PDB file of C-alpha atoms in Angstrom:
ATOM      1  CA  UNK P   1      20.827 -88.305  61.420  1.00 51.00           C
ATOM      2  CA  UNK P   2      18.790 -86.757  64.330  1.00 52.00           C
ATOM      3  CA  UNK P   3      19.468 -86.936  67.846  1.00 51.00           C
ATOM      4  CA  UNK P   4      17.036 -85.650  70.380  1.00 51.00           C
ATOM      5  CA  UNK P   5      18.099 -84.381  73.934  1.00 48.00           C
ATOM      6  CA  UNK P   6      16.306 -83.156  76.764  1.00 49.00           C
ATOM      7  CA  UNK P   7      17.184 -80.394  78.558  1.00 46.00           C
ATOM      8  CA  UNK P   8      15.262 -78.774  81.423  1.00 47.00           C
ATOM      9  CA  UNK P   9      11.673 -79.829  79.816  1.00 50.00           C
ATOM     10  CA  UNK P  10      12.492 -78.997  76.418  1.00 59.00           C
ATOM     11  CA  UNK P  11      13.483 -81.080  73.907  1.00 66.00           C
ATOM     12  CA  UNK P  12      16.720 -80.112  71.632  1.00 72.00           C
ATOM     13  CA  UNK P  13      16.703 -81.010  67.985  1.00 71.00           C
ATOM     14  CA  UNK P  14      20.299 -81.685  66.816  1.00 70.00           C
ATOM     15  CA  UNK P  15      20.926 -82.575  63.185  1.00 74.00           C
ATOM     16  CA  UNK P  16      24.221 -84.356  62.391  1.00 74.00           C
ATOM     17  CA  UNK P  17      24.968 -83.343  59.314  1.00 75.00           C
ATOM     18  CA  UNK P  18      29.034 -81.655  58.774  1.00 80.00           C
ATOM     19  CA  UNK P  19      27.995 -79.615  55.845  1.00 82.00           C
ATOM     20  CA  UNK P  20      25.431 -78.011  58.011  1.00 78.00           C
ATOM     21  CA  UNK P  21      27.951 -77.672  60.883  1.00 84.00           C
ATOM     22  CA  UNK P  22      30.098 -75.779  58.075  1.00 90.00           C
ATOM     23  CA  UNK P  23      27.847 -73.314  57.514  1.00 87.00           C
ATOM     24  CA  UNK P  24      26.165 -73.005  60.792  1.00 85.00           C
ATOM     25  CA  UNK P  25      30.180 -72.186  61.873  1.00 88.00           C
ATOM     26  CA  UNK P  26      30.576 -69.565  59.402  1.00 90.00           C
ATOM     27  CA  UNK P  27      28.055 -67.574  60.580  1.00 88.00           C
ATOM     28  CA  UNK P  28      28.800 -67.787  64.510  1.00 89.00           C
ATOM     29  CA  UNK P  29      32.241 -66.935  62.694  1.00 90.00           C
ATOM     30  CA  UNK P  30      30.598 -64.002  61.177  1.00 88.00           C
ATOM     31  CA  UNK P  31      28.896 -62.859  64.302  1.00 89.00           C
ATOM     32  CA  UNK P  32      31.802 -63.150  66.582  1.00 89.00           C
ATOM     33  CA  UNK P  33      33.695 -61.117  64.019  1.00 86.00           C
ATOM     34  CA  UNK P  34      31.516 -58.032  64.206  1.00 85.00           C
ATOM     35  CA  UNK P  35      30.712 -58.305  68.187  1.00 87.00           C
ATOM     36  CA  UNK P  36      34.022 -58.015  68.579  1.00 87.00           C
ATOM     37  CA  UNK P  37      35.549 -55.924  65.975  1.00 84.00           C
ATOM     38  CA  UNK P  38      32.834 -52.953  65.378  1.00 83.00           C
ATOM     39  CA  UNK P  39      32.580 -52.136  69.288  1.00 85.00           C
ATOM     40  CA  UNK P  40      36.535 -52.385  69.665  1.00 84.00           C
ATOM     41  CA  UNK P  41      37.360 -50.279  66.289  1.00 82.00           C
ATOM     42  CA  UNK P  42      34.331 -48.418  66.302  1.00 82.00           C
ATOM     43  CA  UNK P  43      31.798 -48.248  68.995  1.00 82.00           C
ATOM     44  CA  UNK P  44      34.174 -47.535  72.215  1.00 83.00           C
ATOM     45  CA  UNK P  45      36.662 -44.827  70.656  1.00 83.00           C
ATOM     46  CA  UNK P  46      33.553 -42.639  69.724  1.00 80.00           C
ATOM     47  CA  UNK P  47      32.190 -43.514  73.154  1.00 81.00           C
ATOM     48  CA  UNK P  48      35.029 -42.578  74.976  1.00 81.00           C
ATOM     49  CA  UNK P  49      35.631 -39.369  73.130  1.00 76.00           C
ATOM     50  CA  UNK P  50      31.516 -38.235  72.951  1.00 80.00           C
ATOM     51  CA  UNK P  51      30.927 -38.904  69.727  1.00 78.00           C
ATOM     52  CA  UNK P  52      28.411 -41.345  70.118  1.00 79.00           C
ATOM     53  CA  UNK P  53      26.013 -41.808  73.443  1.00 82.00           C
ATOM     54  CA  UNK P  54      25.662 -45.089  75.545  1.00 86.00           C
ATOM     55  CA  UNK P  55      22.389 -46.172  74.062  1.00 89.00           C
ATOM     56  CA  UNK P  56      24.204 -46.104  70.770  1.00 86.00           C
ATOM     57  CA  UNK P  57      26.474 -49.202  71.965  1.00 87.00           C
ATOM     58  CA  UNK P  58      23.526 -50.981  74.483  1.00 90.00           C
ATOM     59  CA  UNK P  59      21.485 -51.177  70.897  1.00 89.00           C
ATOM     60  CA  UNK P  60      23.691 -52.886  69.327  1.00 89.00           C
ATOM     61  CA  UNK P  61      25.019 -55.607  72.067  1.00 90.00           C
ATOM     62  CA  UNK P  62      21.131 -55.548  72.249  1.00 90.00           C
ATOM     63  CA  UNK P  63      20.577 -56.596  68.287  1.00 90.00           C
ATOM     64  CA  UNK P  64      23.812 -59.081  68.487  1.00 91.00           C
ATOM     65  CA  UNK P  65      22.844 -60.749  71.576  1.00 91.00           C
ATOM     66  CA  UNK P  66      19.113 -61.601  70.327  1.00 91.00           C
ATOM     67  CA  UNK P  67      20.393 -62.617  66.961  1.00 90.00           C
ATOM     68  CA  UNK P  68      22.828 -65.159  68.247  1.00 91.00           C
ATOM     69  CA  UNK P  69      19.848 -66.448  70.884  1.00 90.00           C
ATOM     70  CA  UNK P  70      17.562 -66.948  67.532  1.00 90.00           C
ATOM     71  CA  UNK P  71      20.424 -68.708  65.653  1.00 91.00           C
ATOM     72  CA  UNK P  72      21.084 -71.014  68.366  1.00 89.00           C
ATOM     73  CA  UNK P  73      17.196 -71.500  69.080  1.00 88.00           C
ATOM     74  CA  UNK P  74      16.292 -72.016  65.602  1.00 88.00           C
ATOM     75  CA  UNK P  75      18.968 -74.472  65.231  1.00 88.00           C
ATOM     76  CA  UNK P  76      18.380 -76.582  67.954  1.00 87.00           C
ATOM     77  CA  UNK P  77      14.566 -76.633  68.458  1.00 85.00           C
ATOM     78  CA  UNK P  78      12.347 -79.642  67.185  1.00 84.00           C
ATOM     79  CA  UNK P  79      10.793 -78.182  64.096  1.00 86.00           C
ATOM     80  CA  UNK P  80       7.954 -80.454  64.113  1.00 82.00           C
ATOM     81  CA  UNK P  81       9.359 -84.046  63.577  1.00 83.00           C
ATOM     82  CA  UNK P  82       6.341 -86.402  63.535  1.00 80.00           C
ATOM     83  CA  UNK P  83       6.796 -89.568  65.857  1.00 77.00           C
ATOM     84  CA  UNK P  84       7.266 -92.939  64.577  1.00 75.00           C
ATOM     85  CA  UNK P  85       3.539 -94.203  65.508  1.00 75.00           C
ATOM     86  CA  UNK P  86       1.355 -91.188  65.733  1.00 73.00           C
ATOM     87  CA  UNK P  87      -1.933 -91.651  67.143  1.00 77.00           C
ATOM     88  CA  UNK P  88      -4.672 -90.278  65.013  1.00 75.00           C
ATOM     89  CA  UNK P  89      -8.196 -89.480  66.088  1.00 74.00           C
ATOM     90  CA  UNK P  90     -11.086 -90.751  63.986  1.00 72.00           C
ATOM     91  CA  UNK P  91     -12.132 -87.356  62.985  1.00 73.00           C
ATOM     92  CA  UNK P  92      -9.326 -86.122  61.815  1.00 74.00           C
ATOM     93  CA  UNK P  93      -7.980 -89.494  59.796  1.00 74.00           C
ATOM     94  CA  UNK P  94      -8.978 -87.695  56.455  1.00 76.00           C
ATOM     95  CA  UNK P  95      -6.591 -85.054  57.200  1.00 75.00           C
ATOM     96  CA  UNK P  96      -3.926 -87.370  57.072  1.00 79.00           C
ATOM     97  CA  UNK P  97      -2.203 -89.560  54.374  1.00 83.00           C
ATOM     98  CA  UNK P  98       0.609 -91.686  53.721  1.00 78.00           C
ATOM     99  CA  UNK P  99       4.497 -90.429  53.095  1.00 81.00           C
ATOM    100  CA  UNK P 100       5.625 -92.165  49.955  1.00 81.00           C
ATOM    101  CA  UNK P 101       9.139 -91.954  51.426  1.00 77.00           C
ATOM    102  CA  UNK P 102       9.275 -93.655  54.887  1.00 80.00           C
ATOM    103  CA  UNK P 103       6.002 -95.121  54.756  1.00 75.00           C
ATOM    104  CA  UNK P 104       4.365 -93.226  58.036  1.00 80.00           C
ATOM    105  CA  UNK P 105       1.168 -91.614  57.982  1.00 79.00           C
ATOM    106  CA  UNK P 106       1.439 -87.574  58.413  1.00 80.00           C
ATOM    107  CA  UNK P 107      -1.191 -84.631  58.709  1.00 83.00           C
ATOM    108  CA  UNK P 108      -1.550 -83.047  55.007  1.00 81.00           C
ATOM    109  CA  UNK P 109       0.810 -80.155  54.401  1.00 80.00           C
ATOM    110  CA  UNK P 110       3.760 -81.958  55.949  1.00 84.00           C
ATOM    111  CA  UNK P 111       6.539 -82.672  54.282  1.00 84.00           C
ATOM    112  CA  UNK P 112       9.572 -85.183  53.890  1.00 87.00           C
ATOM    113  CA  UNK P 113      13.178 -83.818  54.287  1.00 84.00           C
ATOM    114  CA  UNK P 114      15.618 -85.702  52.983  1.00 82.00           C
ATOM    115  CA  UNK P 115      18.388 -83.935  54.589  1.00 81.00           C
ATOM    116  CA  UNK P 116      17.040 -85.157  57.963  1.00 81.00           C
ATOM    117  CA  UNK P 117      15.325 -88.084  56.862  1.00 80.00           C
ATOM    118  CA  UNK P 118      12.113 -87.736  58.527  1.00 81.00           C
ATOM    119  CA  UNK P 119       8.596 -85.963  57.653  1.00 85.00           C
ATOM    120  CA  UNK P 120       8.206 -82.287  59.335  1.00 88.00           C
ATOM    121  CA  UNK P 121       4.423 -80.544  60.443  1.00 84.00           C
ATOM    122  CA  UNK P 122       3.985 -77.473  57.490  1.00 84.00           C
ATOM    123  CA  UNK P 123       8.095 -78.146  56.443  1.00 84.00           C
ATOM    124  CA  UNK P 124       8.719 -74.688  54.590  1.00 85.00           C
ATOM    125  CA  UNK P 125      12.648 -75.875  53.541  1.00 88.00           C
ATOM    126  CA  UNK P 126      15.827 -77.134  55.584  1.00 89.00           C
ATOM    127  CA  UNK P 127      17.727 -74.422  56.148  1.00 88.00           C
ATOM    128  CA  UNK P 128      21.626 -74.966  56.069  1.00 88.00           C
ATOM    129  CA  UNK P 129      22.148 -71.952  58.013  1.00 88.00           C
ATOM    130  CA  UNK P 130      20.783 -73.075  61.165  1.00 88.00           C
ATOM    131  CA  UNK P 131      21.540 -76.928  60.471  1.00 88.00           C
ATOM    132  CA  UNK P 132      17.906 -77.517  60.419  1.00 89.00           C
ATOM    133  CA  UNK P 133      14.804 -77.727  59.076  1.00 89.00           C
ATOM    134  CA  UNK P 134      11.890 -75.097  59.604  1.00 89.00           C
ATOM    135  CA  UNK P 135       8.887 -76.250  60.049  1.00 87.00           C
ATOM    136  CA  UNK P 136       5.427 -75.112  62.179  1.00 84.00           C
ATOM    137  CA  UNK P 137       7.423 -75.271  65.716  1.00 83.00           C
ATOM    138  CA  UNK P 138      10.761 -73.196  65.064  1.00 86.00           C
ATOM    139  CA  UNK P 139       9.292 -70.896  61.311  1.00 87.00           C
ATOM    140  CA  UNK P 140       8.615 -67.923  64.480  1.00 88.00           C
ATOM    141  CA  UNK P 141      12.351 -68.448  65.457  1.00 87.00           C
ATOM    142  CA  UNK P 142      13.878 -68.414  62.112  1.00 90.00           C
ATOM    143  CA  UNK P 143      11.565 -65.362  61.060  1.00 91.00           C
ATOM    144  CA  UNK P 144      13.018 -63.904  64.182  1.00 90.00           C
ATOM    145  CA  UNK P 145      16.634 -64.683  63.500  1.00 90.00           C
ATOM    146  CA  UNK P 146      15.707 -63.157  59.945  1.00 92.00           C
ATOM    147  CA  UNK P 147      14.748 -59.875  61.267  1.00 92.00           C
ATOM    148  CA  UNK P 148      17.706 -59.753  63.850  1.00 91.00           C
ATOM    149  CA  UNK P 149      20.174 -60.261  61.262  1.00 91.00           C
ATOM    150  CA  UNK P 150      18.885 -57.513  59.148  1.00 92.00           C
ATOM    151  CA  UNK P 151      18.823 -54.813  62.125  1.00 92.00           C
ATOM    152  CA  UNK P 152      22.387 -56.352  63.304  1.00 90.00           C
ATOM    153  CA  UNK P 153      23.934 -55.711  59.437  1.00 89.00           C
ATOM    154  CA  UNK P 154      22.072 -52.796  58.809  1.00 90.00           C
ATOM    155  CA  UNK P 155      23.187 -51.230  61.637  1.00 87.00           C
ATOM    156  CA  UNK P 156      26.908 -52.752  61.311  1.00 86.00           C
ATOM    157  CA  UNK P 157      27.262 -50.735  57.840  1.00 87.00           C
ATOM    158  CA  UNK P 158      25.336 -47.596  58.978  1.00 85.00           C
ATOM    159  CA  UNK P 159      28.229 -47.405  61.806  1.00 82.00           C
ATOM    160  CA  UNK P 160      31.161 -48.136  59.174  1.00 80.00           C
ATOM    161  CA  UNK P 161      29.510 -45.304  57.000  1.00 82.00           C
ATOM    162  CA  UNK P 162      29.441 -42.816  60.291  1.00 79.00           C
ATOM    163  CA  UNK P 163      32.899 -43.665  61.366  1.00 77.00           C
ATOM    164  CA  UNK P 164      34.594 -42.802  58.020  1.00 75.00           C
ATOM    165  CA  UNK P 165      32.258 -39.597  56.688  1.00 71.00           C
ATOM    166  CA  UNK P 166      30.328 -38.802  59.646  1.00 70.00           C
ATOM    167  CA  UNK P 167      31.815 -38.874  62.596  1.00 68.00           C
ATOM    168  CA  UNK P 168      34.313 -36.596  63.529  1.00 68.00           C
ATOM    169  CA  UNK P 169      38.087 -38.017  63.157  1.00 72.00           C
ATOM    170  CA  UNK P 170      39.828 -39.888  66.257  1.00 67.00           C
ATOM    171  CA  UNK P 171      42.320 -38.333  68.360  1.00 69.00           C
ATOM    172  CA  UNK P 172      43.848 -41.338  69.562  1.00 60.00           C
ATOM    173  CA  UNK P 173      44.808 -42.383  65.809  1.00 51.00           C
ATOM    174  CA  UNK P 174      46.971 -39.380  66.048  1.00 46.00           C
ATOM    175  CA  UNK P 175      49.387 -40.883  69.169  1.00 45.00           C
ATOM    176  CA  UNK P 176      52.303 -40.381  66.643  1.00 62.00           C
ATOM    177  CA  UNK P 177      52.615 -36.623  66.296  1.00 51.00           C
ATOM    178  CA  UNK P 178      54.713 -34.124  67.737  1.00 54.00           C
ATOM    179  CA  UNK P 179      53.821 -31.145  69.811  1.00 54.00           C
ATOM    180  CA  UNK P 180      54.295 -28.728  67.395  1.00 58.00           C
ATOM    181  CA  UNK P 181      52.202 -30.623  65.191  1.00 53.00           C
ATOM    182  CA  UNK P 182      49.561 -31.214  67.779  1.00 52.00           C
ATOM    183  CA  UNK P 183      49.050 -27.469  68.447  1.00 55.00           C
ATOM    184  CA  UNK P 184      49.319 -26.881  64.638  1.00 59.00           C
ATOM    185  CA  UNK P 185      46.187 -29.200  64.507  1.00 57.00           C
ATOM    186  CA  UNK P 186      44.157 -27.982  67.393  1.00 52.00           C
ATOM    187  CA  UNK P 187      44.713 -24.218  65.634  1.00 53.00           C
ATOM    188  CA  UNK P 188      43.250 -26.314  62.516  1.00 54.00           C
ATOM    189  CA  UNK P 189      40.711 -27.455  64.337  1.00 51.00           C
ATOM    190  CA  UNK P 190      39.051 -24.790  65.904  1.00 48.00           C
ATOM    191  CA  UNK P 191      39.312 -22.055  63.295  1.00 52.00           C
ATOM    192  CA  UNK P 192      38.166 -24.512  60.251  1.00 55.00           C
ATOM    193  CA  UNK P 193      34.332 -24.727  60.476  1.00 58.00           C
ATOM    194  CA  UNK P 194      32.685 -28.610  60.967  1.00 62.00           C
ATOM    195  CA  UNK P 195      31.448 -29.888  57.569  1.00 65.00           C
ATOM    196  CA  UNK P 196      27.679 -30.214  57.777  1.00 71.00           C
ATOM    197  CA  UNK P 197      26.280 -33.965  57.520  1.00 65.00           C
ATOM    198  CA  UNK P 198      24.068 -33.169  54.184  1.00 73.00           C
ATOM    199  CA  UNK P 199      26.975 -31.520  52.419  1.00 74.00           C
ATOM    200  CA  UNK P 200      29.341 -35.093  53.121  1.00 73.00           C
ATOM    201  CA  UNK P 201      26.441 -37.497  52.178  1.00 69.00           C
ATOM    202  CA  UNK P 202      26.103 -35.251  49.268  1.00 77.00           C
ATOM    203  CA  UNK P 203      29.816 -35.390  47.950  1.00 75.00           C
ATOM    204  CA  UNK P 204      29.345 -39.397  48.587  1.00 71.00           C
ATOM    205  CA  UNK P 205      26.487 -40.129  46.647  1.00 71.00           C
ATOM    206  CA  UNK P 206      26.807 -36.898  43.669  1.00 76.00           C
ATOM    207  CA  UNK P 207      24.297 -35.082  44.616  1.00 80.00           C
ATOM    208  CA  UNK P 208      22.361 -32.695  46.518  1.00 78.00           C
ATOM    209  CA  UNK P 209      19.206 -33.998  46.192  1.00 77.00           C
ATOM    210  CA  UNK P 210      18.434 -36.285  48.341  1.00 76.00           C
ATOM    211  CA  UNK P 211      16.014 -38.695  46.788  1.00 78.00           C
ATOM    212  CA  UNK P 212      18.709 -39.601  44.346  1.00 77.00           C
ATOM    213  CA  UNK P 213      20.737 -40.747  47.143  1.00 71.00           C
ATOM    214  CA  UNK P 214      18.146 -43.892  47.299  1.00 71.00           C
ATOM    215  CA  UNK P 215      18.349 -44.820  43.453  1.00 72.00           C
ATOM    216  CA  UNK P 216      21.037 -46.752  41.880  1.00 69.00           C
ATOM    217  CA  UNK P 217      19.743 -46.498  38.218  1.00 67.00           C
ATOM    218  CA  UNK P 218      22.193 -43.563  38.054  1.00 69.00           C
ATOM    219  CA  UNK P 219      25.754 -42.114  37.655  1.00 70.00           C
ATOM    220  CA  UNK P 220      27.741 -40.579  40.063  1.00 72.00           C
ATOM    221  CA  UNK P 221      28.530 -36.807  39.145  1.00 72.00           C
ATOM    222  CA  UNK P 222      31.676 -35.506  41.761  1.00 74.00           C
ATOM    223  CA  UNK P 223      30.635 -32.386  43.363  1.00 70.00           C
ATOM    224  CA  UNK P 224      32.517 -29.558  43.540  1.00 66.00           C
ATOM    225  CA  UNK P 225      33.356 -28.887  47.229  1.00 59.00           C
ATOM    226  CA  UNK P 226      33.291 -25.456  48.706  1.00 58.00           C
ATOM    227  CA  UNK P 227      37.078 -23.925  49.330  1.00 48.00           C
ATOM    228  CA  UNK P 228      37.309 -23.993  53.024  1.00 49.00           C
ATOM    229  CA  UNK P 229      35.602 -27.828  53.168  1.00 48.00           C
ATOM    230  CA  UNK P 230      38.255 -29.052  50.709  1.00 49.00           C
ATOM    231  CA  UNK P 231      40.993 -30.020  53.241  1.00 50.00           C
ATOM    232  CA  UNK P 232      38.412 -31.449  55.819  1.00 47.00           C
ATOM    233  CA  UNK P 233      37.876 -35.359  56.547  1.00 45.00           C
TER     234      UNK P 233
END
């Protein structure tokens, strides 16, 4: 079932359909997850104590923001739903033919979804996802809320990966400790040396050359870590 709104010129596409709803909710679920969660655990402690500049957190309200808009776009804009009487010109009437399905004549290349129950301009698949299909007048948004969600996961794990072998440790996860043990670490602290970024990717993945960090045809060898980088985080 389709029902069609208008909303400041522009007409919004809403498909009634509760499985679509389902998944459409689990991944506004998803989202809301990781706007929240990543800046709060991750992003603003490593802002607040320098780890990590301003741009670092802008970028990725910026990714999360414009991958939400193409979600919601995507799900609710017409994706090229023919009307019920189309008016065809007489030059372009061999372009067209008949829909075996609901009986209505439709350009060639269109397609019938029977999710929605209606033919669709250049229909490439009904996507669950959005609650929707995508066809010729929303494909630009879905590609869009393709890309988005790539950058927005991509950099989602490349932060989890900083935060626990990159960046340097918290102090505020530390609010437990005594004074003595305080000074005890900040004596730690300044006289061990900072474990270069090459030589903790390289006790992740095995190995120290690098390439081999990008191939997973392969076994994991542990390294054996220098004597004053063994007690380091």
């Amino acid at each position: 079932m389709i029902t069609c709104l208008c909303s400041m010129g522009r007409r919004i596409h809403f498909v009634v359909d509760p499985q679509g709803w389902c998944c459409m909710g689990l991944i506004i679920f998803v989202w809301l997850y990781n706007t929240i969660f990543i800046p709060k655990v991750i992003l603003f402690p490593h802002y607040e104590e320098g780890h990590i500049s301003v741009v670092a957190v802008l970028c990725y309200y910026f990714c999360s923001l414009f991958c939400i808009a193409s979600l919601l776009r995507a799900s609710v804009s017409d994706p090229g739903k023919l009307p019920e009487n189309p008016k065809i010109p007489i030059t372009e009437r061999e372009y067209w033919e008949l829909c075996n399905k609901c009986n209505m004549m439709r350009p060639k290349r269109s397609h019938h979804c029977s999710r929605c129950g209606h033919c669709v301009r250049r229909m490439d698949h009904h996507c669950p996802w959005i609650n929707n299909c995508v066809g010729e007048d929303n494909h630009w948004l879905f590609l869009q809320l393709c890309f988005y969600a790539q950058i927005l996961s991509s950099y989602t794990l490349i932060l989890d990966f900083c935060h626990y072998y990159y960046f340097l440790p918290l102090k505020k996860e530390n609010g437990d400790t005594t004074s003595i043990e305080k000074m005890s670490n900040c004596c730690e602290d300044v006289s061990r040396p900072r474990k270069p970024w090459q030589q903790t990717f390289s006790e992740v993945f095995g190995t120290h050359w690098k390439i081999l960090w990008f191939i997973p045809f392969r076994q994991r060898q542990p390294l054996r870590v220098p004597y004053h980088f063994a007690n380091h985080v």
